[in-house]
mmCIF file of C-alpha atoms and ligand atoms in Angstrom:
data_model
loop_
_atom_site.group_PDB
_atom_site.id
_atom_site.type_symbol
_atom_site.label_atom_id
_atom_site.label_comp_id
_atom_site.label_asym_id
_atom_site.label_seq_id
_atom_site.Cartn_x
_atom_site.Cartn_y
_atom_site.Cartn_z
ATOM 1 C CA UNK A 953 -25.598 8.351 8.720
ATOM 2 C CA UNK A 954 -24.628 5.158 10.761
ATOM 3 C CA UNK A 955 -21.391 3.191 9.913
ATOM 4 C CA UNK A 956 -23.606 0.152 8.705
ATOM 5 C CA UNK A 957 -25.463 2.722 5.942
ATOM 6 C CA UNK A 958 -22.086 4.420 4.984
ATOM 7 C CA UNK A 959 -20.618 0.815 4.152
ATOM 8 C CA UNK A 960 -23.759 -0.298 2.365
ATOM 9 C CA UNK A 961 -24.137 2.843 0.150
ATOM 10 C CA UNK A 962 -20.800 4.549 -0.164
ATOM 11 C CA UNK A 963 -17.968 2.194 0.680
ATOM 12 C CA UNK A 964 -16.262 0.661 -2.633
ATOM 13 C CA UNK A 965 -18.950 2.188 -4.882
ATOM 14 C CA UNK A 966 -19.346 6.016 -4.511
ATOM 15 C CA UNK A 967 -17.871 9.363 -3.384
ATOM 16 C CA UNK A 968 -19.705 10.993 -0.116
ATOM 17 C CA UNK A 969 -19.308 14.318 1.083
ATOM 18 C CA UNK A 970 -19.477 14.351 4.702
ATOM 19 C CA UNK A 971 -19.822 18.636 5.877
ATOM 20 C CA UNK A 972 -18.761 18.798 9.546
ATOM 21 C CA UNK A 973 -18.046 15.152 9.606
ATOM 22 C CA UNK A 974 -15.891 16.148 12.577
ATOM 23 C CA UNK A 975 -17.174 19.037 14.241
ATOM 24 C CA UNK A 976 -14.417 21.412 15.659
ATOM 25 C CA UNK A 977 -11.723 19.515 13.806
ATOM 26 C CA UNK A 978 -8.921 22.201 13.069
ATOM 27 C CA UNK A 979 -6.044 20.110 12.539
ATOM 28 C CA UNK A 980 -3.400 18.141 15.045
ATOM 29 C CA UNK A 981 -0.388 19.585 14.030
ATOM 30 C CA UNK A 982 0.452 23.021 12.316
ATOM 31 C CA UNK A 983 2.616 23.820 9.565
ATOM 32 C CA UNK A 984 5.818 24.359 10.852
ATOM 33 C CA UNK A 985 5.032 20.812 13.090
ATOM 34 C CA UNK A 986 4.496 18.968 9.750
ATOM 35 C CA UNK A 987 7.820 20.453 8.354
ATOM 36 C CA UNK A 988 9.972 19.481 12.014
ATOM 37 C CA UNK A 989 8.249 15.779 11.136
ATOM 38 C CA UNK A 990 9.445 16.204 7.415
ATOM 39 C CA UNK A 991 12.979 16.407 8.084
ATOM 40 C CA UNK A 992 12.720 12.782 10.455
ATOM 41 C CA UNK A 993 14.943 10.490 9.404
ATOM 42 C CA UNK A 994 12.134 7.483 9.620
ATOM 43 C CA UNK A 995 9.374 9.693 8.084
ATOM 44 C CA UNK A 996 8.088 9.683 4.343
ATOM 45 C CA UNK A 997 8.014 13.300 3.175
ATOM 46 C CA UNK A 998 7.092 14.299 -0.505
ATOM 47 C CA UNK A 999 7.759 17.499 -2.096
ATOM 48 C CA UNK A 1000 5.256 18.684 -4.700
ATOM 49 C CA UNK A 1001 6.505 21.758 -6.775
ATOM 50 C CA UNK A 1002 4.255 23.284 -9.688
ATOM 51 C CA UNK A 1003 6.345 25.788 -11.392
ATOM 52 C CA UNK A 1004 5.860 26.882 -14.968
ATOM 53 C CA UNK A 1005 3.612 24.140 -15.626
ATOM 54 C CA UNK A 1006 5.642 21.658 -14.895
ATOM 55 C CA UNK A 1007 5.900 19.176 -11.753
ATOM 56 C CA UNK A 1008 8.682 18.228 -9.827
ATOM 57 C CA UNK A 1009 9.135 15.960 -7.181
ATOM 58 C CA UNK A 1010 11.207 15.625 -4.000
ATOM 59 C CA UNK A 1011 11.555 13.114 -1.616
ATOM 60 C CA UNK A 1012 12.714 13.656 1.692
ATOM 61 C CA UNK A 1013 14.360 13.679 4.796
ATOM 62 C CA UNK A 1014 14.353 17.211 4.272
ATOM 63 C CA UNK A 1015 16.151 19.816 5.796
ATOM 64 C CA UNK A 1016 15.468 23.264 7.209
ATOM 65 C CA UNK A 1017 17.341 24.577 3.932
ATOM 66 C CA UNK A 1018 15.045 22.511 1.790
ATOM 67 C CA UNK A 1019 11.849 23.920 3.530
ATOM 68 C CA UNK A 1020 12.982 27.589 3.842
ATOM 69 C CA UNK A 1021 14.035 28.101 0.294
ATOM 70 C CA UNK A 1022 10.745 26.900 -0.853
ATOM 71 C CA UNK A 1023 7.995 29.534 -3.868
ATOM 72 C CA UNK A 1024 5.565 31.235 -1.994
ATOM 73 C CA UNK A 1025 2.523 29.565 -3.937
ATOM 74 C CA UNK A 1026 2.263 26.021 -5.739
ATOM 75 C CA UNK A 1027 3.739 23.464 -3.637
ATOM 76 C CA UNK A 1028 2.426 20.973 -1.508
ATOM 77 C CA UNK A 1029 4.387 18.906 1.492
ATOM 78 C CA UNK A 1030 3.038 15.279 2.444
ATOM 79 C CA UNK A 1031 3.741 13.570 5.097
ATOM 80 C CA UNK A 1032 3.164 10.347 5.454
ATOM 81 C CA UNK A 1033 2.195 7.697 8.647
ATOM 82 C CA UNK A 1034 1.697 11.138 10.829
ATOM 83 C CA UNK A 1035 0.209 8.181 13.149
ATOM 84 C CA UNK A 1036 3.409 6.915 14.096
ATOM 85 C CA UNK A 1037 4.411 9.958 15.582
ATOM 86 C CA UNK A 1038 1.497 11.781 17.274
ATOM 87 C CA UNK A 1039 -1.044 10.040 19.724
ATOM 88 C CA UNK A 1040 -3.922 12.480 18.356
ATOM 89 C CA UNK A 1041 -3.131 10.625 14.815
ATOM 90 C CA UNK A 1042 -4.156 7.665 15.766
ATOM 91 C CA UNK A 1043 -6.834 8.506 17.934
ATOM 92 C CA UNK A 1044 -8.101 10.200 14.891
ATOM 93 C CA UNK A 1045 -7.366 6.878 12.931
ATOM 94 C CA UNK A 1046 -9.601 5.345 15.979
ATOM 95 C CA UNK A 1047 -12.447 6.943 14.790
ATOM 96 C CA UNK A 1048 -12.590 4.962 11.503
ATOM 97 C CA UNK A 1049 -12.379 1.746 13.075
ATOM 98 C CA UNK A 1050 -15.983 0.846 11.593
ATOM 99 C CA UNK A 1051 -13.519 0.042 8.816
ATOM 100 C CA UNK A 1052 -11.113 -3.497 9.912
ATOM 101 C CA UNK A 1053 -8.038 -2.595 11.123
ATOM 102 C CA UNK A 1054 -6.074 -5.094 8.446
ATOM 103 C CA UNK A 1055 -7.904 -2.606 5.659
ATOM 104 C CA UNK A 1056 -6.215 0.553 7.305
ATOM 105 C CA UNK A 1057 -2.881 2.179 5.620
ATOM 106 C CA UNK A 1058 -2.178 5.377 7.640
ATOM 107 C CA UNK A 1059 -2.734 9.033 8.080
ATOM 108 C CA UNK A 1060 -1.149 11.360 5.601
ATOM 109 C CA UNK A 1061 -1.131 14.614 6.359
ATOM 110 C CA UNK A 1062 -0.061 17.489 3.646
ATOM 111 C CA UNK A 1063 0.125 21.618 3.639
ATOM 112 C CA UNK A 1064 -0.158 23.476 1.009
ATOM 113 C CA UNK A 1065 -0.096 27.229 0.535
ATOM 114 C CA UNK A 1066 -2.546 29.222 -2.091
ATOM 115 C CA UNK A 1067 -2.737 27.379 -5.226
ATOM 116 C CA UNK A 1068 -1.093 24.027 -4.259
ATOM 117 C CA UNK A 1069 -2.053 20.727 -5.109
ATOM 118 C CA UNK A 1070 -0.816 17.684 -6.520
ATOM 119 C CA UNK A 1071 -2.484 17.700 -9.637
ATOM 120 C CA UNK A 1072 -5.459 15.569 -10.806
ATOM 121 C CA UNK A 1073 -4.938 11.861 -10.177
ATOM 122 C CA UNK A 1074 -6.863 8.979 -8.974
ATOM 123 C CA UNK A 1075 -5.472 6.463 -5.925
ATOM 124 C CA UNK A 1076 -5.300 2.951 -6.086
ATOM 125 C CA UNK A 1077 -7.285 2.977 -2.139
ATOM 126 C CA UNK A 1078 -10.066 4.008 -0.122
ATOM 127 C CA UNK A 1079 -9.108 7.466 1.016
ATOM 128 C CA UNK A 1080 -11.335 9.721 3.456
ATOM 129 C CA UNK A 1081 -9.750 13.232 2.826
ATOM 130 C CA UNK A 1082 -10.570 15.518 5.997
ATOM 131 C CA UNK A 1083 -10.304 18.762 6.129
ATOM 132 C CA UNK A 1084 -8.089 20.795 8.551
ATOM 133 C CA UNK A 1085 -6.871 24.362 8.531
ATOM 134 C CA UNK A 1086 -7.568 26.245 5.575
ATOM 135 C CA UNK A 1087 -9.846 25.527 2.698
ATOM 136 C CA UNK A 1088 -9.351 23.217 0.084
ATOM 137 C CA UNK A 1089 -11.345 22.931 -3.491
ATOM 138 C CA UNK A 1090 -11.701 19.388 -4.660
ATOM 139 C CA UNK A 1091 -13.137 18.257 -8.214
ATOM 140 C CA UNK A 1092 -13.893 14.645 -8.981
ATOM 141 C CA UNK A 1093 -14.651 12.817 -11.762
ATOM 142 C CA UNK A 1094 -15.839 8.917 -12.522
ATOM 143 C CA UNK A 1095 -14.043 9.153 -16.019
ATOM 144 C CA UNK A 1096 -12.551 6.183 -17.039
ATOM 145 C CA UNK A 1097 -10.313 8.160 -18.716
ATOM 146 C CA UNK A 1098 -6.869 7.167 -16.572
ATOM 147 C CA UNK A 1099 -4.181 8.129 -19.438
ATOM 148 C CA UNK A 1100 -1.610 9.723 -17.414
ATOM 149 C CA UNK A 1101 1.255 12.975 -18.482
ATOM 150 C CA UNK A 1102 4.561 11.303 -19.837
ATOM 151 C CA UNK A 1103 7.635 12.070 -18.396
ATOM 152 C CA UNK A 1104 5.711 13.781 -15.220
ATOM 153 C CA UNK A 1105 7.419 12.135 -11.774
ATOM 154 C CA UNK A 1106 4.019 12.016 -10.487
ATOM 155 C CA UNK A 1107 1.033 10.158 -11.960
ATOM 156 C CA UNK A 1108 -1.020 13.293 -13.538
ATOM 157 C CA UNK A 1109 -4.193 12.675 -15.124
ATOM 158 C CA UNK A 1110 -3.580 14.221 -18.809
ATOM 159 C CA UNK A 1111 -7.475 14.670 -19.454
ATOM 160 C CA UNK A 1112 -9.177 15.583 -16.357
ATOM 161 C CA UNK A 1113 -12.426 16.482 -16.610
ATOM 162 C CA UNK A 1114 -14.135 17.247 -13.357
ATOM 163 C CA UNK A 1115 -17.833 16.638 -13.187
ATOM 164 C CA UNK A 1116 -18.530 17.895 -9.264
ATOM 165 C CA UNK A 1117 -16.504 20.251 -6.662
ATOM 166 C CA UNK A 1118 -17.275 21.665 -3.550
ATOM 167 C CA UNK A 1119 -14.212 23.658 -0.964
ATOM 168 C CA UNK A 1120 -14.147 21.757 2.193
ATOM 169 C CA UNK A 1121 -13.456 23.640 4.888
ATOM 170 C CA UNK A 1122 -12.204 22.521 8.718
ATOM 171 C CA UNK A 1123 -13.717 19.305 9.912
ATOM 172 C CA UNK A 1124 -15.717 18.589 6.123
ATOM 173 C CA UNK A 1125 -14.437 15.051 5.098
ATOM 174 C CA UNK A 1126 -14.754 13.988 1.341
ATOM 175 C CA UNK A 1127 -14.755 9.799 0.925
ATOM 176 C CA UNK A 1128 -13.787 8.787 -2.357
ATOM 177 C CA UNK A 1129 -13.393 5.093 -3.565
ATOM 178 C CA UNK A 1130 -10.416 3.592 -5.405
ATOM 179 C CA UNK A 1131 -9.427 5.094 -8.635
ATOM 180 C CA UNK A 1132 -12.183 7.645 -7.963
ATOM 181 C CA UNK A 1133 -10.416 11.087 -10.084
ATOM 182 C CA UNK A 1134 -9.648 13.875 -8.171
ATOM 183 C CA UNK A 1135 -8.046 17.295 -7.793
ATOM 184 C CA UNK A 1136 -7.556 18.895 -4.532
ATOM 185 C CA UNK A 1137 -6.483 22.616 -4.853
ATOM 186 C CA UNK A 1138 -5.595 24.530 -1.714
ATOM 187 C CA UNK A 1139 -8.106 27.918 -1.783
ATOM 188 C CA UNK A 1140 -5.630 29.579 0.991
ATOM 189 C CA UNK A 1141 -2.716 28.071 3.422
ATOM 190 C CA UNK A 1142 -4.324 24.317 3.916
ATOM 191 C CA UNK A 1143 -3.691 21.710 5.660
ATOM 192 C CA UNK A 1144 -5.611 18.241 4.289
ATOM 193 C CA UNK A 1145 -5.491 14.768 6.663
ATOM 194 C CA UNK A 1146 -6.076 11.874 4.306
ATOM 195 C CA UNK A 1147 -7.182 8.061 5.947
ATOM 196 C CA UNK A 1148 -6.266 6.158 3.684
ATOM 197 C CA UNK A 1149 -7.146 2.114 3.416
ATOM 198 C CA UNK A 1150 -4.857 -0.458 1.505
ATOM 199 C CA UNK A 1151 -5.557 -2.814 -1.274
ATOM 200 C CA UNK A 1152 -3.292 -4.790 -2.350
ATOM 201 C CA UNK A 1153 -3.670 -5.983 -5.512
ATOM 202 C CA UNK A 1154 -3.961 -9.477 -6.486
ATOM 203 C CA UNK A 1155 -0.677 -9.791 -7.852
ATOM 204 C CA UNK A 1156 1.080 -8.539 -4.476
ATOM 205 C CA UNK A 1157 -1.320 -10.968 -2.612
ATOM 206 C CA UNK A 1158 -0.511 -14.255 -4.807
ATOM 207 C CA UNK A 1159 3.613 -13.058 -4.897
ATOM 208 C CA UNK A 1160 3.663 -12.719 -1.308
ATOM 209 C CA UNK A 1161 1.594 -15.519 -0.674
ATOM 210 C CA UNK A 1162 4.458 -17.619 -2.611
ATOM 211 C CA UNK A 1163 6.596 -15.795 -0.248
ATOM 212 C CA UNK A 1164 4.872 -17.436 2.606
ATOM 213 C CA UNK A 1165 4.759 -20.713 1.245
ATOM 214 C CA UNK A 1166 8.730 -20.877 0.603
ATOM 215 C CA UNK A 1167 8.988 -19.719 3.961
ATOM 216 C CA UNK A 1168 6.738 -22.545 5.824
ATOM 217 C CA UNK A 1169 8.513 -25.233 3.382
ATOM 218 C CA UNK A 1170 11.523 -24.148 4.596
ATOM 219 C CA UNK A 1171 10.838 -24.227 8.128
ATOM 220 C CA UNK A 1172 8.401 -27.635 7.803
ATOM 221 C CA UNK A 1173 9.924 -30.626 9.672
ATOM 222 C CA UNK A 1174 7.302 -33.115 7.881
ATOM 223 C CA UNK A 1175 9.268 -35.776 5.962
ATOM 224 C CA UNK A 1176 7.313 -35.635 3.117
ATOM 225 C CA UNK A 1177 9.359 -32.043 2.112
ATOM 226 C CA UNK A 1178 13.166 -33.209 3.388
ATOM 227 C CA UNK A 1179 15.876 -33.874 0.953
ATOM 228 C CA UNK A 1180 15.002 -37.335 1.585
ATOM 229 C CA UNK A 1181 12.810 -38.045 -1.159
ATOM 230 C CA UNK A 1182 13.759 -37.492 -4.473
ATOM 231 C CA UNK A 1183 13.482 -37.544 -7.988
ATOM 232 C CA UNK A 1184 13.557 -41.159 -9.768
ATOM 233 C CA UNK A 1185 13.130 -43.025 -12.639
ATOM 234 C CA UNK A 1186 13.941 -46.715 -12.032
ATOM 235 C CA UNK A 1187 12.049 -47.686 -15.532
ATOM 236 C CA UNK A 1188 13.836 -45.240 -17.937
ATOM 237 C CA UNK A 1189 12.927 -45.869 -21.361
ATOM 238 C CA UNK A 1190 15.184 -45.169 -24.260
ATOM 239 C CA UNK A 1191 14.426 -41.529 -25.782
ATOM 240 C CA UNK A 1192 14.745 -40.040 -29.841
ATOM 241 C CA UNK A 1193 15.959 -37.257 -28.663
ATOM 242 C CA UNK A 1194 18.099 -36.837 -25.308
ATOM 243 C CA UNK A 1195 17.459 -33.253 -25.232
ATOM 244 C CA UNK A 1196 13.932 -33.771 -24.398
ATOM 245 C CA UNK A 1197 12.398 -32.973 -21.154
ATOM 246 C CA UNK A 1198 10.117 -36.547 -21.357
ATOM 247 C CA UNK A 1199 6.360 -36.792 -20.452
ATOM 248 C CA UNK A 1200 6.976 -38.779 -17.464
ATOM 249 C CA UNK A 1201 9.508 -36.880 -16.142
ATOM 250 C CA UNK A 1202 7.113 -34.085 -16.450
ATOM 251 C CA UNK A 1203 4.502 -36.252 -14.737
ATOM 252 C CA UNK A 1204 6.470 -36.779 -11.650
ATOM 253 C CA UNK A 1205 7.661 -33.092 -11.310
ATOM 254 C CA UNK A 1206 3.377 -32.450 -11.964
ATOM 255 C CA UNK A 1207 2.626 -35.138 -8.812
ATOM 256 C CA UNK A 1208 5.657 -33.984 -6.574
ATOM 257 C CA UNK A 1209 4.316 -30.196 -6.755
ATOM 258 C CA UNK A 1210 0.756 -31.428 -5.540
ATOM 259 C CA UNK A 1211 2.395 -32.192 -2.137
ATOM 260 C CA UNK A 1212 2.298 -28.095 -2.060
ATOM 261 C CA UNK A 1213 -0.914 -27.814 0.197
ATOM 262 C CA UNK A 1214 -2.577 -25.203 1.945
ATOM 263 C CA UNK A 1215 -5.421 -24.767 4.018
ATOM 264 C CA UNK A 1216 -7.366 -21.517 5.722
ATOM 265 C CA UNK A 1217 -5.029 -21.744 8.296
ATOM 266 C CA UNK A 1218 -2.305 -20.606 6.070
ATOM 267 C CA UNK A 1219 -4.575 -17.651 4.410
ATOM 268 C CA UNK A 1220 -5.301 -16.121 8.281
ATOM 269 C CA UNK A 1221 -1.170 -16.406 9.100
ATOM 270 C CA UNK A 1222 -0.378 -15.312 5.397
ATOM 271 C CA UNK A 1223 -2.676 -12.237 5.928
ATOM 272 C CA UNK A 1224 -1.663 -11.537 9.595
ATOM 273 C CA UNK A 1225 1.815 -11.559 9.046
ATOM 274 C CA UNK A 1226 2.117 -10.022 5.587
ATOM 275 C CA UNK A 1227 -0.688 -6.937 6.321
ATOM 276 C CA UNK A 1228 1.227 -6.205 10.013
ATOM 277 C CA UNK A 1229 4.737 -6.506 8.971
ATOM 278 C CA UNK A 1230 6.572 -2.951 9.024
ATOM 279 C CA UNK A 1231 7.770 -1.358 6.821
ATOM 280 C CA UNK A 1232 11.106 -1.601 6.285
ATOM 281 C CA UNK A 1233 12.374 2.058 7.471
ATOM 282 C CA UNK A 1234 10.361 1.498 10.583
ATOM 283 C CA UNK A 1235 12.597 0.474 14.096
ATOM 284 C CA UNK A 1236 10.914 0.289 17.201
ATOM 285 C CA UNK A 1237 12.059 1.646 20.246
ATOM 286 C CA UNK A 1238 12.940 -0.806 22.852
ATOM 287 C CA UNK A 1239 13.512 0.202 26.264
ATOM 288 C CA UNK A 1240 16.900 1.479 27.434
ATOM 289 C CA UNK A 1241 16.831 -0.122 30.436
ATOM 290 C CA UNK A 1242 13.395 -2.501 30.686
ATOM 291 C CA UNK A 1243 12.217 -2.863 33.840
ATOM 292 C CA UNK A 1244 12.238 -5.964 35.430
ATOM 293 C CA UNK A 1245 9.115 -8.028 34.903
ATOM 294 C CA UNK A 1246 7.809 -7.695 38.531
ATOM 295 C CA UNK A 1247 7.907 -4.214 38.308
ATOM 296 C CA UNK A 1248 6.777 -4.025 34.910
ATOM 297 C CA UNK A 1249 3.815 -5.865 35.684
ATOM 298 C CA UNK A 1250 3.639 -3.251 39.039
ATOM 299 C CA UNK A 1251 3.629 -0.630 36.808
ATOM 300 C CA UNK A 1252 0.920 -1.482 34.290
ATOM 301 C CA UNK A 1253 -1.324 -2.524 36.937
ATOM 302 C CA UNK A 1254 -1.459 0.766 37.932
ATOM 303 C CA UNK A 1255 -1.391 2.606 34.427
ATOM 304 C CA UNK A 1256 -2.824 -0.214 32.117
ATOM 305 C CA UNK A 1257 -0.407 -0.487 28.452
ATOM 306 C CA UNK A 1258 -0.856 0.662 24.814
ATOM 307 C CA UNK A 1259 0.430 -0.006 21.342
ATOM 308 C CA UNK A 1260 3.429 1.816 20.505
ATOM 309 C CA UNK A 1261 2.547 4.253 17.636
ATOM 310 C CA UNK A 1262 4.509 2.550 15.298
ATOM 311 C CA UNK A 1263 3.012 -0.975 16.001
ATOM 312 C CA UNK A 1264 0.417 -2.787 14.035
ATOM 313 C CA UNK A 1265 -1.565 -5.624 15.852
ATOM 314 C CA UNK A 1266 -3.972 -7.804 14.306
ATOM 315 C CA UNK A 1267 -6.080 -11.028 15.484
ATOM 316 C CA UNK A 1268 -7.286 -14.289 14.233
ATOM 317 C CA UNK A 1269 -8.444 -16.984 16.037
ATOM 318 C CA UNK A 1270 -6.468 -17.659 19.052
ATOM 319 C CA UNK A 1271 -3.732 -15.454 17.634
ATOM 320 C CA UNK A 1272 -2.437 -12.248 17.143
ATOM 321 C CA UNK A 1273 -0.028 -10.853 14.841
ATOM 322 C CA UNK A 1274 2.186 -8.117 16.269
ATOM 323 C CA UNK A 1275 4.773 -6.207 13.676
ATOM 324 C CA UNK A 1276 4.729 -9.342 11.140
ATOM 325 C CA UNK A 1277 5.220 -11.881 13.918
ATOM 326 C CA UNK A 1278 2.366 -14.835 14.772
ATOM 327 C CA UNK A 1279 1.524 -15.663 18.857
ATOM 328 C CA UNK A 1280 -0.542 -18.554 19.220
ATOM 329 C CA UNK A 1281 -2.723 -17.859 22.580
ATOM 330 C CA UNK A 1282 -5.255 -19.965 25.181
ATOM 331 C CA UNK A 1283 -8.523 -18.673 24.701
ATOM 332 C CA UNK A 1284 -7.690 -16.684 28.139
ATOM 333 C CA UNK A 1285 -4.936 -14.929 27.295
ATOM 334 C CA UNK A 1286 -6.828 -13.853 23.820
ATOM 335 C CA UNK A 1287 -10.247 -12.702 25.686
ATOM 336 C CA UNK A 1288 -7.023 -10.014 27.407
ATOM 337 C CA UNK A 1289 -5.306 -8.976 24.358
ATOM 338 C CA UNK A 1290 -8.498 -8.619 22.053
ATOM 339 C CA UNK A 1291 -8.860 -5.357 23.805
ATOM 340 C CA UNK A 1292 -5.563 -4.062 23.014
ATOM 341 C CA UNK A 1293 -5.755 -4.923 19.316
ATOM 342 C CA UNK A 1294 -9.420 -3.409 19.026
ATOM 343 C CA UNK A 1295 -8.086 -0.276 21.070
ATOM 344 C CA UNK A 1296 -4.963 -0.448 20.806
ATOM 345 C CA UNK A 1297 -4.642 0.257 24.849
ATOM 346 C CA UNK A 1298 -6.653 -1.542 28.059
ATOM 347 C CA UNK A 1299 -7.112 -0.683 31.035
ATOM 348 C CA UNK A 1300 -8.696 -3.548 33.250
ATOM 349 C CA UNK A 1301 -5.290 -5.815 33.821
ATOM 350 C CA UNK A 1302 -6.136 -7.166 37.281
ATOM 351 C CA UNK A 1303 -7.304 -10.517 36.319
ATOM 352 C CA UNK A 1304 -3.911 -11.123 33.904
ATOM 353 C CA UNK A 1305 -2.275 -14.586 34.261
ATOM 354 C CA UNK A 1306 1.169 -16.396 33.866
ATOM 355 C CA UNK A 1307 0.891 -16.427 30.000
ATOM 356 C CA UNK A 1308 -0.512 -13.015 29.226
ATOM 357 C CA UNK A 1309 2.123 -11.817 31.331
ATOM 358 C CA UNK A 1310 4.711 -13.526 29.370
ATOM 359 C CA UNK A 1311 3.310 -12.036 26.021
ATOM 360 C CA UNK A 1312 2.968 -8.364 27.365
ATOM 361 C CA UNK A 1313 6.430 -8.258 29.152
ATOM 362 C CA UNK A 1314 8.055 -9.515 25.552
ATOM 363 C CA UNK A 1315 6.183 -7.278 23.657
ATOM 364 C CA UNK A 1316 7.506 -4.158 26.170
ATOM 365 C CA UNK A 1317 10.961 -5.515 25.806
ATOM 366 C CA UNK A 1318 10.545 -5.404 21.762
ATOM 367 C CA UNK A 1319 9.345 -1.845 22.082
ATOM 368 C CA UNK A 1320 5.936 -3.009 21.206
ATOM 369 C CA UNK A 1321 4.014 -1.963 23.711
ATOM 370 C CA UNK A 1322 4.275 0.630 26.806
ATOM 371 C CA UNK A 1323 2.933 1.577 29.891
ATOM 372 C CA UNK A 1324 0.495 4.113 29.390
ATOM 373 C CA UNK A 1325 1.503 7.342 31.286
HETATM 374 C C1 SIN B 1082 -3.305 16.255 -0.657
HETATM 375 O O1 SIN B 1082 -3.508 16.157 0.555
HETATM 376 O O2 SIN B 1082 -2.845 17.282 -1.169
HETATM 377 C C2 SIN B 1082 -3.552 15.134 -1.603
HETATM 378 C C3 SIN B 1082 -4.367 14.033 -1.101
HETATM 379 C C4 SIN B 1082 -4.832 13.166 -2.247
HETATM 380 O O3 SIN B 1082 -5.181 13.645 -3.301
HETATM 381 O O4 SIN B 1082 -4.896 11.939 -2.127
HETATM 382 CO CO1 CO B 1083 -5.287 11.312 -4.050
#
């Protein structure tokens, strides 16, 4: 199936079973890797315990205590944004990138002995769910059906009522669309690699949007928005009733909030900045001791530079948006960086100029992007 027929039959409208999707695949990372990740200070480790029929959740950091005390059967460790830590994650991520790159959330990766899980939910995203080690039964089910267990500290489906299943084994890849119902229990020690893709919903778009907004006002020098114009009512009539907040005062307040304008410029920034801003546990590591810029330059001549795991880059026109930030670019310097935001790395550097230089050496110094070794 080609990328173009996946996105016109599956994406957004139905599950797909994909056997061998990724031949070979047997994982990037084993078990006790996953557990050294889950006990990272910057990494988002979850805990799943069934016991007794009932759940219980953990979050981490955890420590080696945490992880060696653990049942034999029944529990399930996720790790989340595995991408920012190991090179294969993202090249695995790479191979999705018939899907934009603003869509993308990260890899999770979880392991689960015999019997785990995380009980029958549905996701809010676009989730491919590969298949690594191990074996893994999953169920699914387009019930509408969403009610959810009280008092569980994970959203559990309370009527599940699976209509297909199949046990994926290494390198079988199930795609299932948002709020698509599913149960994923592990058959034998299993280890599952989830891509999942972010929607935000339109409530986080328009409140972060109003974020934006408050933001440019704040910064705009345009005289229309200083402190200079204000409220006035040079013809105030007599009122009834003093308390009153008066039609015309309400019809100045109505004109005065019309100056609040925005155009498709403001959507691309809005979206470049809000869908490649960190998140907040996320620092990135600068240099020590950056080189110089001549040498720096020396340097990825030879080697060519890539995106730190931990950054996101995205483009627009004549711009990019690196970790939340905007850079407004000649048509030049943005036929250069294109490549690194498709590929996150390039190669070919020999024709770079004064301003892509610039750009790339302040990006190093940020710990944004790195000579590739
Ligand atoms: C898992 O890997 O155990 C769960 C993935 C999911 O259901 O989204
Ligand atoms: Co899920």
């Amino acid at each position: 199936m080609t990328p173009k027929e996946f996105l016109r039959d599956y994406w957004q409208k139905q599950p797909l079973l994909v056997r061998n999707a990724l031949p070979g695949f047997s994982g990037l990372l084993t078990c006790n890797e996953l557990m050294k990740l889950s006990c990272y200070e910057d990494a988002q480790a979850r805990l799943v315990i069934q016991s007794d029929g009932k759940w219980r959740l953990k979050h981490g950091p955890f420590s080696s205590h945490d992880l060696a005390k653990l049942p034999k059967k029944q529990w399930t460790l996720l790790v989340q944004d595995v991408n920012h830590f190991l090179p294969s994650a993202r090249d695995l991520l790479s191979k999705f990138r018939f899907i934009p790159h603003p869509r993308l959330d990260d890899l999770m990766v979880s392991y689960a002995p015999k019997g785990g899980g995380i009980g029958p939910h549905f996701d809010s995203y676009d989730v491919f769910l590969l298949q690594g080690t191990g074996s893994r039964r999953w169920q699914i089910s387009a019930q509408l059906d969403n009610q959810l267990i009280a008092d569980a500290p994970l959203r559990i489906l309370k009527n599940f009522q699976p209509e297909q299943e199949w046990v994926l084994q290494a390198g079988d890849m199930l795609y299932l669309p948002p709020n698509y119902a599913h149960n994923g229990i592990a058959e034998d020690n299993c280890m599952t690699y989830s891509i999942g893709f972010r929607a935000p919903s339109h409530h986080e778009l328009i409140t972060q949007f109003l974020v934006y907004l408050q933001d440019k006002i704040e910064m705009e020098e345009s005289l229309s928005l200083t402190d200079k114009e204000r409220y006035s009512d040079p013809d105030l009539q007599l009122q009834p009733h003093p308390s009153k907040i008066g039609a015309s005062m309400q019809s100045q307040v109505s004109s005065i909030l019309k100056k609040i304008k925005w155009n498709r410029e403001d959507i691309e920034n809005f979206l470049g900045v809000y869908l490649s801003e960190p998140k907040s546990h996320i620092f990135f590591e600068q240099p020590l001791k950056p080189l110089t810029l001549r040498l720096f330059l020396q340097q990825i001549k030879k080697t060519g530079v890539q995106l730190s795991l931990k950054s996101k880059i995205l483009s627009g026109n004549n711009k990019f948006f690196v970790n939340g930030e905007v850079y407004k670019v000649s048509p030049h310097t943005y036929k250069i960086l294109i490549k690194l935001a498709d590929n996150y790395e390039f190669l070919s550097h020999s024709y770079i100029d004064k301003e892509t230089e610039k750009i790339l050496y302040q990006w190093y110094v940020n710990g944004y992007i790195q000579s590739k070794e």
